[in-house]
Amino acid sequence: MKRKGYLAGLLLAWVLLGAGCKNGQAAPELYLDKGIPETPVAIFTQNDSVSQVVKECCEKVLNKDGTTNIVVYSDSAGYYADEGLSYRELLLKRLSSGTADDLYLIPAEDVLEFDEKGYIYDLSDLKCIRNLSKDALIQSTYDGKVFSLPLSYTCFGFVWNVDMLKQYDLAVPVNREEFLNVCETLKENGILPYGANKDFGLTVPVMCAGLYDVYQGEGTEQKLQELSEGTTPVSEYMRKGFDFLQMMIDKGYMDPEKALDTIPSSDGEKEFFAQENCAFICAIYRGKTFEGYPFEIEMTPLPLLENGSICVVGADQRLAINPNAKHLEAAITVVEALGQTEILDAFAQNLGKISSSKNATAPAIPQSDSIISCVVKGSQIPNQDFRLHFNVWDTVRDLSQMLCQGHSPAEVSKEYDSRQMKEISMYGKHG
């Protein structure tokens, strides 16, 4: 069973029968409507809200010239929640079935595996790819293939209770020294500084503290190549990230047990922060991040550098084409339509996120000015850099959770080196 939504076009090609056997006619005449038959395209997304935004964007551009009658049917993972499978699990199940969707949203952490399995269609020759910003294109390319069209762009940063900071004569920090001073002052006054969650609440600070030198120092491409080849162990950088998380735990700037029990972006996490049980949390940039708090807030990049701040960025809602699509040409037409600059800008606006187009437009939210400026400046840390032939986001999350469970920075760093080499041997043969 599927819940499907029609996105464009009408059902055509009705057969009209003639006037019957009159005037000596031996058989009725058949009159066929000359309209263009429907071409169905199936798309699989995480939830109905995303499908609705895709619908609105598609309706603006599809079938306008009268040469096509493409109808996009959407199906969302939310409809199958009772099966107990995540979107990623459902997607893999559908793709491996041989009767999968024409289009799907691909999670960044699955790109390496999906490429190995032959589930990725190369979009490099599509005209719409030229509309992407430089960073969005980098995060959509693996092994020379453009594997998806990111329908939006986003970032992760800290959201601060500005009123609470003012109570203790503190300002929102802009570098590491100020950050540590804020944390220490709050702790001395009985306040938990950081309300971390078990996912990006651990992953983002560790990546920022560990990988900043790769992306903001000199020789980024050389460093990435050496990491991807395995000639430089990833722990050479990431050990600093794990040490940072351990410091936050040791100094009482966060509660590791509380973090492991906190689901990201849940009502519980938001309520904990809204009730002023902590001074700041980590959040993904989107419209509702700024809603529902009884105090002044500000979203900033992470002030973890000696001379400034940095954040984690990522292409979002990555639309991919199934190379085994039944209606491949129609699927390509849909992607070309969605990849128009004005559509990408509108899509991001509707979702309250940053556009993946060269315009890099974002909703006008004054509380986010500093983090948007950081993103536009570039040289931020990708949530998954496909110039590397091993996973970053998922692995850093898992190892950070292990550290919160009592493993040492040395242990999790060693484990990361091991996973790095294993995945390079599995995914890096094309590099």
PDB file of N, CA and C in Angstrom, residues 255-308:
ATOM      1  N   ASP A 255      27.062  17.137  30.675  1.00  0.00           N
ATOM      2  CA  ASP A 255      26.742  15.911  31.395  1.00  0.00           C
ATOM      3  C   ASP A 255      26.688  14.766  30.380  1.00  0.00           C
ATOM      4  N   PRO A 256      27.696  13.865  30.385  1.00  0.00           N
ATOM      5  CA  PRO A 256      27.721  12.817  29.356  1.00  0.00           C
ATOM      6  C   PRO A 256      26.524  11.869  29.431  1.00  0.00           C
ATOM      7  N   GLU A 257      26.059  11.553  30.638  1.00  0.00           N
ATOM      8  CA  GLU A 257      24.912  10.658  30.774  1.00  0.00           C
ATOM      9  C   GLU A 257      23.645  11.326  30.238  1.00  0.00           C
ATOM     10  N   LYS A 258      23.494  12.596  30.555  1.00  0.00           N
ATOM     11  CA  LYS A 258      22.345  13.344  30.040  1.00  0.00           C
ATOM     12  C   LYS A 258      22.393  13.401  28.517  1.00  0.00           C
ATOM     13  N   ALA A 259      23.574  13.607  27.968  1.00  0.00           N
ATOM     14  CA  ALA A 259      23.720  13.678  26.511  1.00  0.00           C
ATOM     15  C   ALA A 259      23.288  12.372  25.857  1.00  0.00           C
ATOM     16  N   LEU A 260      23.716  11.258  26.412  1.00  0.00           N
ATOM     17  CA  LEU A 260      23.393   9.956  25.825  1.00  0.00           C
ATOM     18  C   LEU A 260      21.907   9.630  25.912  1.00  0.00           C
ATOM     19  N   ASP A 261      21.193  10.325  26.802  1.00  0.00           N
ATOM     20  CA  ASP A 261      19.758  10.101  26.950  1.00  0.00           C
ATOM     21  C   ASP A 261      18.920  11.130  26.182  1.00  0.00           C
ATOM     22  N   THR A 262      19.592  12.065  25.486  1.00  0.00           N
ATOM     23  CA  THR A 262      18.869  13.150  24.828  1.00  0.00           C
ATOM     24  C   THR A 262      18.801  12.932  23.325  1.00  0.00           C
ATOM     25  N   ILE A 263      17.587  12.840  22.812  1.00  0.00           N
ATOM     26  CA  ILE A 263      17.368  12.671  21.376  1.00  0.00           C
ATOM     27  C   ILE A 263      17.420  14.039  20.718  1.00  0.00           C
ATOM     28  N   PRO A 264      18.187  14.191  19.642  1.00  0.00           N
ATOM     29  CA  PRO A 264      18.317  15.506  19.017  1.00  0.00           C
ATOM     30  C   PRO A 264      17.007  16.035  18.465  1.00  0.00           C
ATOM     31  N   SER A 265      16.838  17.343  18.601  1.00  0.00           N
ATOM     32  CA  SER A 265      15.674  18.058  18.050  1.00  0.00           C
ATOM     33  C   SER A 265      14.343  17.536  18.590  1.00  0.00           C
ATOM     34  N   SER A 266      14.376  16.933  19.772  1.00  0.00           N
ATOM     35  CA  SER A 266      13.146  16.421  20.370  1.00  0.00           C
ATOM     36  C   SER A 266      12.512  17.492  21.247  1.00  0.00           C
ATOM     37  N   ASP A 267      11.251  17.272  21.618  1.00  0.00           N
ATOM     38  CA  ASP A 267      10.580  18.201  22.522  1.00  0.00           C
ATOM     39  C   ASP A 267      11.298  18.253  23.862  1.00  0.00           C
ATOM     40  N   GLY A 268      11.847  17.112  24.276  1.00  0.00           N
ATOM     41  CA  GLY A 268      12.559  17.068  25.552  1.00  0.00           C
ATOM     42  C   GLY A 268      13.794  17.950  25.560  1.00  0.00           C
ATOM     43  N   GLU A 269      14.546  17.921  24.467  1.00  0.00           N
ATOM     44  CA  GLU A 269      15.754  18.744  24.375  1.00  0.00           C
ATOM     45  C   GLU A 269      15.381  20.221  24.373  1.00  0.00           C
ATOM     46  N   LYS A 270      14.372  20.571  23.603  1.00  0.00           N
ATOM     47  CA  LYS A 270      13.961  21.969  23.515  1.00  0.00           C
ATOM     48  C   LYS A 270      13.419  22.463  24.852  1.00  0.00           C
ATOM     49  N   GLU A 271      12.653  21.623  25.528  1.00  0.00           N
ATOM     50  CA  GLU A 271      12.096  22.003  26.824  1.00  0.00           C
ATOM     51  C   GLU A 271      13.200  22.193  27.858  1.00  0.00           C
ATOM     52  N   PHE A 272      14.208  21.327  27.842  1.00  0.00           N
ATOM     53  CA  PHE A 272      15.333  21.425  28.779  1.00  0.00           C
ATOM     54  C   PHE A 272      16.029  22.770  28.637  1.00  0.00           C
ATOM     55  N   PHE A 273      16.244  23.184  27.387  1.00  0.00           N
ATOM     56  CA  PHE A 273      16.885  24.463  27.121  1.00  0.00           C
ATOM     57  C   PHE A 273      15.945  25.622  27.448  1.00  0.00           C
ATOM     58  N   ALA A 274      14.678  25.498  27.071  1.00  0.00           N
ATOM     59  CA  ALA A 274      13.711  26.571  27.290  1.00  0.00           C
ATOM     60  C   ALA A 274      13.489  26.843  28.770  1.00  0.00           C
ATOM     61  N   GLN A 275      13.643  25.823  29.592  1.00  0.00           N
ATOM     62  CA  GLN A 275      13.485  25.974  31.040  1.00  0.00           C
ATOM     63  C   GLN A 275      14.769  26.449  31.713  1.00  0.00           C
ATOM     64  N   GLU A 276      15.753  26.839  30.905  1.00  0.00           N
ATOM     65  CA  GLU A 276      17.009  27.423  31.379  1.00  0.00           C
ATOM     66  C   GLU A 276      17.817  26.470  32.261  1.00  0.00           C
ATOM     67  N   ASN A 277      17.777  25.186  31.896  1.00  0.00           N
ATOM     68  CA  ASN A 277      18.607  24.195  32.581  1.00  0.00           C
ATOM     69  C   ASN A 277      20.028  24.158  32.047  1.00  0.00           C
ATOM     70  N   CYS A 278      20.264  24.843  30.937  1.00  0.00           N
ATOM     71  CA  CYS A 278      21.591  24.963  30.362  1.00  0.00           C
ATOM     72  C   CYS A 278      21.655  26.286  29.622  1.00  0.00           C
ATOM     73  N   ALA A 279      22.863  26.684  29.242  1.00  0.00           N
ATOM     74  CA  ALA A 279      23.034  28.001  28.615  1.00  0.00           C
ATOM     75  C   ALA A 279      23.050  27.952  27.096  1.00  0.00           C
ATOM     76  N   PHE A 280      23.437  26.807  26.523  1.00  0.00           N
ATOM     77  CA  PHE A 280      23.459  26.709  25.068  1.00  0.00           C
ATOM     78  C   PHE A 280      23.327  25.260  24.634  1.00  0.00           C
ATOM     79  N   ILE A 281      22.825  25.093  23.412  1.00  0.00           N
ATOM     80  CA  ILE A 281      22.686  23.772  22.808  1.00  0.00           C
ATOM     81  C   ILE A 281      23.232  23.846  21.391  1.00  0.00           C
ATOM     82  N   CYS A 282      23.397  22.680  20.764  1.00  0.00           N
ATOM     83  CA  CYS A 282      23.761  22.613  19.357  1.00  0.00           C
ATOM     84  C   CYS A 282      22.482  22.397  18.547  1.00  0.00           C
ATOM     85  N   ALA A 283      22.399  23.053  17.400  1.00  0.00           N
ATOM     86  CA  ALA A 283      21.174  22.948  16.597  1.00  0.00           C
ATOM     87  C   ALA A 283      21.499  23.035  15.120  1.00  0.00           C
ATOM     88  N   ILE A 284      20.577  22.525  14.324  1.00  0.00           N
ATOM     89  CA  ILE A 284      20.662  22.642  12.875  1.00  0.00           C
ATOM     90  C   ILE A 284      19.936  23.920  12.472  1.00  0.00           C
ATOM     91  N   TYR A 285      20.466  24.603  11.473  1.00  0.00           N
ATOM     92  CA  TYR A 285      19.855  25.851  11.025  1.00  0.00           C
ATOM     93  C   TYR A 285      18.575  25.555  10.257  1.00  0.00           C
ATOM     94  N   ARG A 286      17.469  26.047  10.773  1.00  0.00           N
ATOM     95  CA  ARG A 286      16.177  25.984  10.104  1.00  0.00           C
ATOM     96  C   ARG A 286      15.237  26.924  10.847  1.00  0.00           C
ATOM     97  N   GLY A 287      14.138  27.283  10.211  1.00  0.00           N
ATOM     98  CA  GLY A 287      13.260  28.291  10.767  1.00  0.00           C
ATOM     99  C   GLY A 287      12.800  28.009  12.187  1.00  0.00           C
ATOM    100  N   LYS A 288      12.376  26.779  12.462  1.00  0.00           N
ATOM    101  CA  LYS A 288      11.792  26.503  13.780  1.00  0.00           C
ATOM    102  C   LYS A 288      12.826  26.439  14.898  1.00  0.00           C
ATOM    103  N   THR A 289      14.125  26.442  14.534  1.00  0.00           N
ATOM    104  CA  THR A 289      15.159  26.491  15.562  1.00  0.00           C
ATOM    105  C   THR A 289      15.039  27.762  16.402  1.00  0.00           C
ATOM    106  N   PHE A 290      14.469  28.814  15.818  1.00  0.00           N
ATOM    107  CA  PHE A 290      14.431  30.117  16.474  1.00  0.00           C
ATOM    108  C   PHE A 290      13.093  30.402  17.149  1.00  0.00           C
ATOM    109  N   GLU A 291      12.225  29.399  17.193  1.00  0.00           N
ATOM    110  CA  GLU A 291      10.877  29.619  17.705  1.00  0.00           C
ATOM    111  C   GLU A 291      10.663  28.993  19.077  1.00  0.00           C
ATOM    112  N   GLY A 292       9.839  29.652  19.896  1.00  0.00           N
ATOM    113  CA  GLY A 292       9.319  29.045  21.110  1.00  0.00           C
ATOM    114  C   GLY A 292      10.126  29.223  22.373  1.00  0.00           C
ATOM    115  N   TYR A 293      11.033  30.199  22.422  1.00  0.00           N
ATOM    116  CA  TYR A 293      11.825  30.394  23.639  1.00  0.00           C
ATOM    117  C   TYR A 293      11.399  31.679  24.353  1.00  0.00           C
ATOM    118  N   PRO A 294      11.348  31.648  25.692  1.00  0.00           N
ATOM    119  CA  PRO A 294      10.915  32.830  26.458  1.00  0.00           C
ATOM    120  C   PRO A 294      12.055  33.799  26.755  1.00  0.00           C
ATOM    121  N   PHE A 295      13.145  33.675  26.010  1.00  0.00           N
ATOM    122  CA  PHE A 295      14.295  34.557  26.230  1.00  0.00           C
ATOM    123  C   PHE A 295      14.961  34.836  24.882  1.00  0.00           C
ATOM    124  N   GLU A 296      15.825  35.825  24.877  1.00  0.00           N
ATOM    125  CA  GLU A 296      16.530  36.179  23.653  1.00  0.00           C
ATOM    126  C   GLU A 296      17.548  35.090  23.313  1.00  0.00           C
ATOM    127  N   ILE A 297      17.607  34.707  22.050  1.00  0.00           N
ATOM    128  CA  ILE A 297      18.574  33.697  21.621  1.00  0.00           C
ATOM    129  C   ILE A 297      19.415  34.241  20.472  1.00  0.00           C
ATOM    130  N   GLU A 298      20.530  33.584  20.252  1.00  0.00           N
ATOM    131  CA  GLU A 298      21.375  33.870  19.098  1.00  0.00           C
ATOM    132  C   GLU A 298      22.039  32.573  18.666  1.00  0.00           C
ATOM    133  N   MET A 299      22.068  32.335  17.348  1.00  0.00           N
ATOM    134  CA  MET A 299      22.735  31.158  16.807  1.00  0.00           C
ATOM    135  C   MET A 299      24.061  31.583  16.185  1.00  0.00           C
ATOM    136  N   THR A 300      25.137  30.914  16.593  1.00  0.00           N
ATOM    137  CA  THR A 300      26.467  31.298  16.138  1.00  0.00           C
ATOM    138  C   THR A 300      27.244  30.074  15.678  1.00  0.00           C
ATOM    139  N   PRO A 301      28.309  30.303  14.909  1.00  0.00           N
ATOM    140  CA  PRO A 301      29.255  29.209  14.683  1.00  0.00           C
ATOM    141  C   PRO A 301      29.926  28.857  16.001  1.00  0.00           C
ATOM    142  N   LEU A 302      30.677  27.768  16.024  1.00  0.00           N
ATOM    143  CA  LEU A 302      31.283  27.311  17.275  1.00  0.00           C
ATOM    144  C   LEU A 302      32.566  28.108  17.557  1.00  0.00           C
ATOM    145  N   PRO A 303      32.631  28.815  18.688  1.00  0.00           N
ATOM    146  CA  PRO A 303      33.794  29.650  19.000  1.00  0.00           C
ATOM    147  C   PRO A 303      34.920  28.819  19.631  1.00  0.00           C
ATOM    148  N   LEU A 304      35.449  27.890  18.871  1.00  0.00           N
ATOM    149  CA  LEU A 304      36.425  26.941  19.407  1.00  0.00           C
ATOM    150  C   LEU A 304      37.831  27.164  18.875  1.00  0.00           C
ATOM    151  N   LEU A 305      38.027  28.192  18.054  1.00  0.00           N
ATOM    152  CA  LEU A 305      39.353  28.471  17.514  1.00  0.00           C
ATOM    153  C   LEU A 305      40.006  29.595  18.318  1.00  0.00           C
ATOM    154  N   GLU A 306      41.324  29.612  18.315  1.00  0.00           N
ATOM    155  CA  GLU A 306      42.026  30.657  19.049  1.00  0.00           C
ATOM    156  C   GLU A 306      41.656  32.040  18.545  1.00  0.00           C
ATOM    157  N   ASN A 307      41.421  32.144  17.248  1.00  0.00           N
ATOM    158  CA  ASN A 307      41.156  33.454  16.664  1.00  0.00           C
ATOM    159  C   ASN A 307      39.772  33.567  16.038  1.00  0.00           C
ATOM    160  N   GLY A 308      38.845  32.704  16.413  1.00  0.00           N
ATOM    161  CA  GLY A 308      37.526  32.830  15.823  1.00  0.00           C
ATOM    162  C   GLY A 308      36.660  31.597  15.955  1.00  0.00           C
TER     163      GLY A 308
END
